[in-house]
Amino acid sequence: MLIHSIQTFLNHRAIDSVVVVIHRDDQTAFNQAVLDIKDKLEAPVYGGATRQESVRFGLEALDGRDFGRVLIHDAARPFVTSDIIDKVVAGLNAHDGAIAAVEMADTLKRTGPDRVIAETVPRAGLWRAQTPQGFRFPAILAAHRRAALNSRENFTDDASI
């Protein structure tokens, strides 16, 4: 899964650099997995205890370099396509942030404390956030730093930070 995601980004014309955040215990497996493409990748960054902390560590590793924007992607979503990346990059051309998202098609139910259906939630205007999520680099790094400084560790994705 990881290699598929990495290669999709490496092969995209708008992507200049790929940094992968990994768990420290996965270094050997990572090295083996990227053996054929390691020369195209930046050195991996060790992640933290949460996804949010891992993203911040990855962003910190890029600090001081001339990156105007950054895409953040979860390798757990291995089916990212060039078209999805194109759309997020295009969104960044007009806005400070842009995310991949899928319009909600499922019927949503809200339950009460007894887990019995209490209502059907209208799905109009609801979207499922996906990755990549793209941002102006200085702004997303500053947002992650503020969240860490204020011990805010409850964000579910980078767009909410």
mmCIF file of C-alpha atoms in Angstrom:
data_model
loop_
_atom_site.group_PDB
_atom_site.id
_atom_site.type_symbol
_atom_site.label_atom_id
_atom_site.label_comp_id
_atom_site.label_asym_id
_atom_site.label_seq_id
_atom_site.Cartn_x
_atom_site.Cartn_y
_atom_site.Cartn_z
ATOM 1 C CA MET A 1 0.000 0.000 0.000
ATOM 2 C CA LEU A 2 2.737 2.436 0.967
ATOM 3 C CA ILE A 3 4.738 1.987 -2.235
ATOM 4 C CA HIS A 4 1.637 2.530 -4.386
ATOM 5 C CA SER A 5 0.927 5.860 -2.661
ATOM 6 C CA ILE A 6 4.552 6.964 -2.778
ATOM 7 C CA GLN A 7 4.865 6.181 -6.484
ATOM 8 C CA THR A 8 1.679 8.042 -7.324
ATOM 9 C CA PHE A 9 3.089 11.180 -5.713
ATOM 10 C CA LEU A 10 6.610 10.713 -7.098
ATOM 11 C CA ASN A 11 5.208 10.407 -10.622
ATOM 12 C CA HIS A 12 3.024 13.500 -10.389
ATOM 13 C CA ARG A 13 4.273 16.591 -12.230
ATOM 14 C CA ALA A 14 3.279 18.978 -9.427
ATOM 15 C CA ILE A 15 5.167 17.105 -6.701
ATOM 16 C CA ASP A 16 8.778 18.132 -6.097
ATOM 17 C CA SER A 17 9.563 16.081 -3.019
ATOM 18 C CA VAL A 18 8.129 13.195 -0.985
ATOM 19 C CA VAL A 19 8.750 12.748 2.732
ATOM 20 C CA VAL A 20 7.336 9.677 4.447
ATOM 21 C CA VAL A 21 6.609 9.658 8.174
ATOM 22 C CA ILE A 22 7.117 6.220 9.697
ATOM 23 C CA HIS A 23 7.137 4.549 13.076
ATOM 24 C CA ARG A 24 10.645 4.119 14.417
ATOM 25 C CA ASP A 25 10.137 0.342 14.617
ATOM 26 C CA ASP A 26 9.325 0.227 10.886
ATOM 27 C CA GLN A 27 12.665 1.587 9.638
ATOM 28 C CA THR A 28 13.977 -1.778 8.415
ATOM 29 C CA ALA A 29 10.716 -2.696 6.675
ATOM 30 C CA PHE A 30 10.540 0.782 5.139
ATOM 31 C CA ASN A 31 14.104 0.548 3.829
ATOM 32 C CA GLN A 32 13.319 -2.785 2.210
ATOM 33 C CA ALA A 33 10.044 -1.568 0.721
ATOM 34 C CA VAL A 34 11.582 1.508 -0.916
ATOM 35 C CA LEU A 35 14.808 -0.148 -2.059
ATOM 36 C CA ASP A 36 14.115 0.541 -5.739
ATOM 37 C CA ILE A 37 12.971 4.154 -5.251
ATOM 38 C CA LYS A 38 14.951 5.346 -2.224
ATOM 39 C CA ASP A 39 17.026 7.766 -4.317
ATOM 40 C CA LYS A 40 13.863 9.696 -5.175
ATOM 41 C CA LEU A 41 12.697 10.070 -1.570
ATOM 42 C CA GLU A 42 13.687 12.385 1.229
ATOM 43 C CA ALA A 43 14.933 10.685 4.383
ATOM 44 C CA PRO A 44 11.990 9.308 6.376
ATOM 45 C CA VAL A 45 10.839 11.123 9.487
ATOM 46 C CA TYR A 46 9.894 9.321 12.671
ATOM 47 C CA GLY A 47 6.318 9.905 13.709
ATOM 48 C CA GLY A 48 4.795 10.576 17.090
ATOM 49 C CA ALA A 49 2.184 9.002 19.316
ATOM 50 C CA THR A 50 -0.743 10.267 17.209
ATOM 51 C CA ARG A 51 -1.418 11.008 13.558
ATOM 52 C CA GLN A 52 -1.548 14.712 14.384
ATOM 53 C CA GLU A 53 1.856 14.613 16.065
ATOM 54 C CA SER A 54 3.304 12.572 13.191
ATOM 55 C CA VAL A 55 2.113 15.132 10.643
ATOM 56 C CA ARG A 56 3.644 17.936 12.711
ATOM 57 C CA PHE A 57 6.977 16.093 12.847
ATOM 58 C CA GLY A 58 6.862 15.684 9.080
ATOM 59 C CA LEU A 59 6.116 19.382 8.609
ATOM 60 C CA GLU A 60 8.881 20.357 11.035
ATOM 61 C CA ALA A 61 11.331 18.314 8.960
ATOM 62 C CA LEU A 62 10.499 20.573 5.996
ATOM 63 C CA ASP A 63 10.826 23.840 7.913
ATOM 64 C CA GLY A 64 13.482 26.183 6.607
ATOM 65 C CA ARG A 65 13.140 24.918 3.060
ATOM 66 C CA ASP A 66 11.462 26.804 0.276
ATOM 67 C CA PHE A 67 8.123 25.019 0.187
ATOM 68 C CA GLY A 68 5.160 27.223 -0.665
ATOM 69 C CA ARG A 69 2.621 24.466 -0.264
ATOM 70 C CA VAL A 70 2.387 20.912 0.983
ATOM 71 C CA LEU A 71 0.085 17.939 0.491
ATOM 72 C CA ILE A 72 -0.554 15.647 3.456
ATOM 73 C CA HIS A 73 -1.616 12.126 2.626
ATOM 74 C CA ASP A 74 -2.416 8.992 4.636
ATOM 75 C CA ALA A 75 -0.832 5.906 3.115
ATOM 76 C CA ALA A 76 -3.820 4.021 4.519
ATOM 77 C CA ARG A 77 -5.619 5.458 1.466
ATOM 78 C CA PRO A 78 -3.507 3.765 -1.210
ATOM 79 C CA PHE A 79 -5.804 4.411 -4.146
ATOM 80 C CA VAL A 80 -5.026 8.096 -4.563
ATOM 81 C CA THR A 81 -4.859 9.027 -8.235
ATOM 82 C CA SER A 82 -3.149 11.697 -10.294
ATOM 83 C CA ASP A 83 -6.583 13.210 -10.910
ATOM 84 C CA ILE A 84 -7.252 13.563 -7.175
ATOM 85 C CA ILE A 85 -3.844 15.196 -6.681
ATOM 86 C CA ASP A 86 -4.558 17.508 -9.652
ATOM 87 C CA LYS A 87 -7.819 18.634 -8.066
ATOM 88 C CA VAL A 88 -6.247 19.337 -4.662
ATOM 89 C CA VAL A 89 -3.383 21.260 -6.293
ATOM 90 C CA ALA A 90 -5.899 23.223 -8.388
ATOM 91 C CA GLY A 91 -7.799 24.055 -5.212
ATOM 92 C CA LEU A 92 -4.574 25.377 -3.706
ATOM 93 C CA ASN A 93 -4.136 27.695 -6.681
ATOM 94 C CA ALA A 94 -7.286 29.526 -5.577
ATOM 95 C CA HIS A 95 -7.402 28.936 -1.807
ATOM 96 C CA ASP A 96 -5.124 28.566 1.225
ATOM 97 C CA GLY A 97 -6.229 24.968 1.685
ATOM 98 C CA ALA A 98 -7.948 22.246 -0.305
ATOM 99 C CA ILE A 99 -8.925 18.677 0.495
ATOM 100 C CA ALA A 100 -10.023 15.610 -1.363
ATOM 101 C CA ALA A 101 -13.567 14.684 -0.342
ATOM 102 C CA VAL A 102 -16.361 12.334 -1.334
ATOM 103 C CA GLU A 103 -19.975 13.455 -1.301
ATOM 104 C CA MET A 104 -22.047 11.549 1.230
ATOM 105 C CA ALA A 105 -24.274 8.983 -0.445
ATOM 106 C CA ASP A 106 -25.204 6.831 2.556
ATOM 107 C CA THR A 107 -28.252 7.491 4.683
ATOM 108 C CA LEU A 108 -27.131 8.758 8.073
ATOM 109 C CA LYS A 109 -28.810 7.871 11.351
ATOM 110 C CA ARG A 110 -28.360 9.521 14.737
ATOM 111 C CA THR A 111 -29.001 7.369 17.778
ATOM 112 C CA GLY A 112 -29.797 8.220 21.341
ATOM 113 C CA PRO A 113 -27.875 6.986 24.386
ATOM 114 C CA ASP A 114 -29.744 3.678 24.128
ATOM 115 C CA ARG A 115 -28.395 3.232 20.554
ATOM 116 C CA VAL A 116 -31.919 3.291 19.155
ATOM 117 C CA ILE A 117 -32.356 5.386 15.997
ATOM 118 C CA ALA A 118 -33.585 8.822 16.968
ATOM 119 C CA GLU A 119 -33.500 10.523 13.571
ATOM 120 C CA THR A 120 -32.344 10.428 9.989
ATOM 121 C CA VAL A 121 -29.744 13.118 9.361
ATOM 122 C CA PRO A 122 -30.105 15.013 6.079
ATOM 123 C CA ARG A 123 -27.025 14.269 3.971
ATOM 124 C CA ALA A 124 -27.299 17.302 1.692
ATOM 125 C CA GLY A 125 -24.072 19.245 1.897
ATOM 126 C CA LEU A 126 -22.204 16.490 3.788
ATOM 127 C CA TRP A 127 -18.859 15.211 2.532
ATOM 128 C CA ARG A 128 -16.387 12.591 3.746
ATOM 129 C CA ALA A 129 -12.943 14.177 4.105
ATOM 130 C CA GLN A 130 -10.169 12.252 2.373
ATOM 131 C CA THR A 131 -6.506 12.810 1.644
ATOM 132 C CA PRO A 132 -4.457 14.369 0.291
ATOM 133 C CA GLN A 133 -5.186 17.616 2.036
ATOM 134 C CA GLY A 134 -3.190 20.552 0.703
ATOM 135 C CA PHE A 135 -2.177 23.795 2.387
ATOM 136 C CA ARG A 136 0.079 26.789 2.188
ATOM 137 C CA PHE A 137 3.107 25.415 3.992
ATOM 138 C CA PRO A 138 3.762 28.253 6.481
ATOM 139 C CA ALA A 139 0.085 28.360 7.500
ATOM 140 C CA ILE A 140 -0.331 24.625 8.175
ATOM 141 C CA LEU A 141 2.979 24.419 10.041
ATOM 142 C CA ALA A 142 1.950 27.372 12.221
ATOM 143 C CA ALA A 143 -1.472 25.802 12.853
ATOM 144 C CA HIS A 144 0.110 22.491 13.916
ATOM 145 C CA ARG A 145 2.547 24.332 16.183
ATOM 146 C CA ARG A 146 -0.278 26.306 17.820
ATOM 147 C CA ALA A 147 -2.255 23.126 18.394
ATOM 148 C CA ALA A 148 0.766 21.450 20.023
ATOM 149 C CA LEU A 149 1.539 24.521 22.130
ATOM 150 C CA ASN A 150 -2.050 24.565 23.385
ATOM 151 C CA SER A 151 -2.137 20.775 23.954
ATOM 152 C CA ARG A 152 -4.899 20.444 21.356
ATOM 153 C CA GLU A 153 -4.590 16.857 20.201
ATOM 154 C CA ASN A 154 -8.176 16.197 19.203
ATOM 155 C CA PHE A 155 -8.177 17.250 15.551
ATOM 156 C CA THR A 156 -9.369 14.505 13.237
ATOM 157 C CA ASP A 157 -7.672 15.848 10.114
ATOM 158 C CA ASP A 158 -5.401 18.661 9.034
ATOM 159 C CA ALA A 159 -8.191 20.796 7.591
ATOM 160 C CA SER A 160 -9.759 21.001 11.064
ATOM 161 C CA ILE A 161 -6.502 22.288 12.546
#
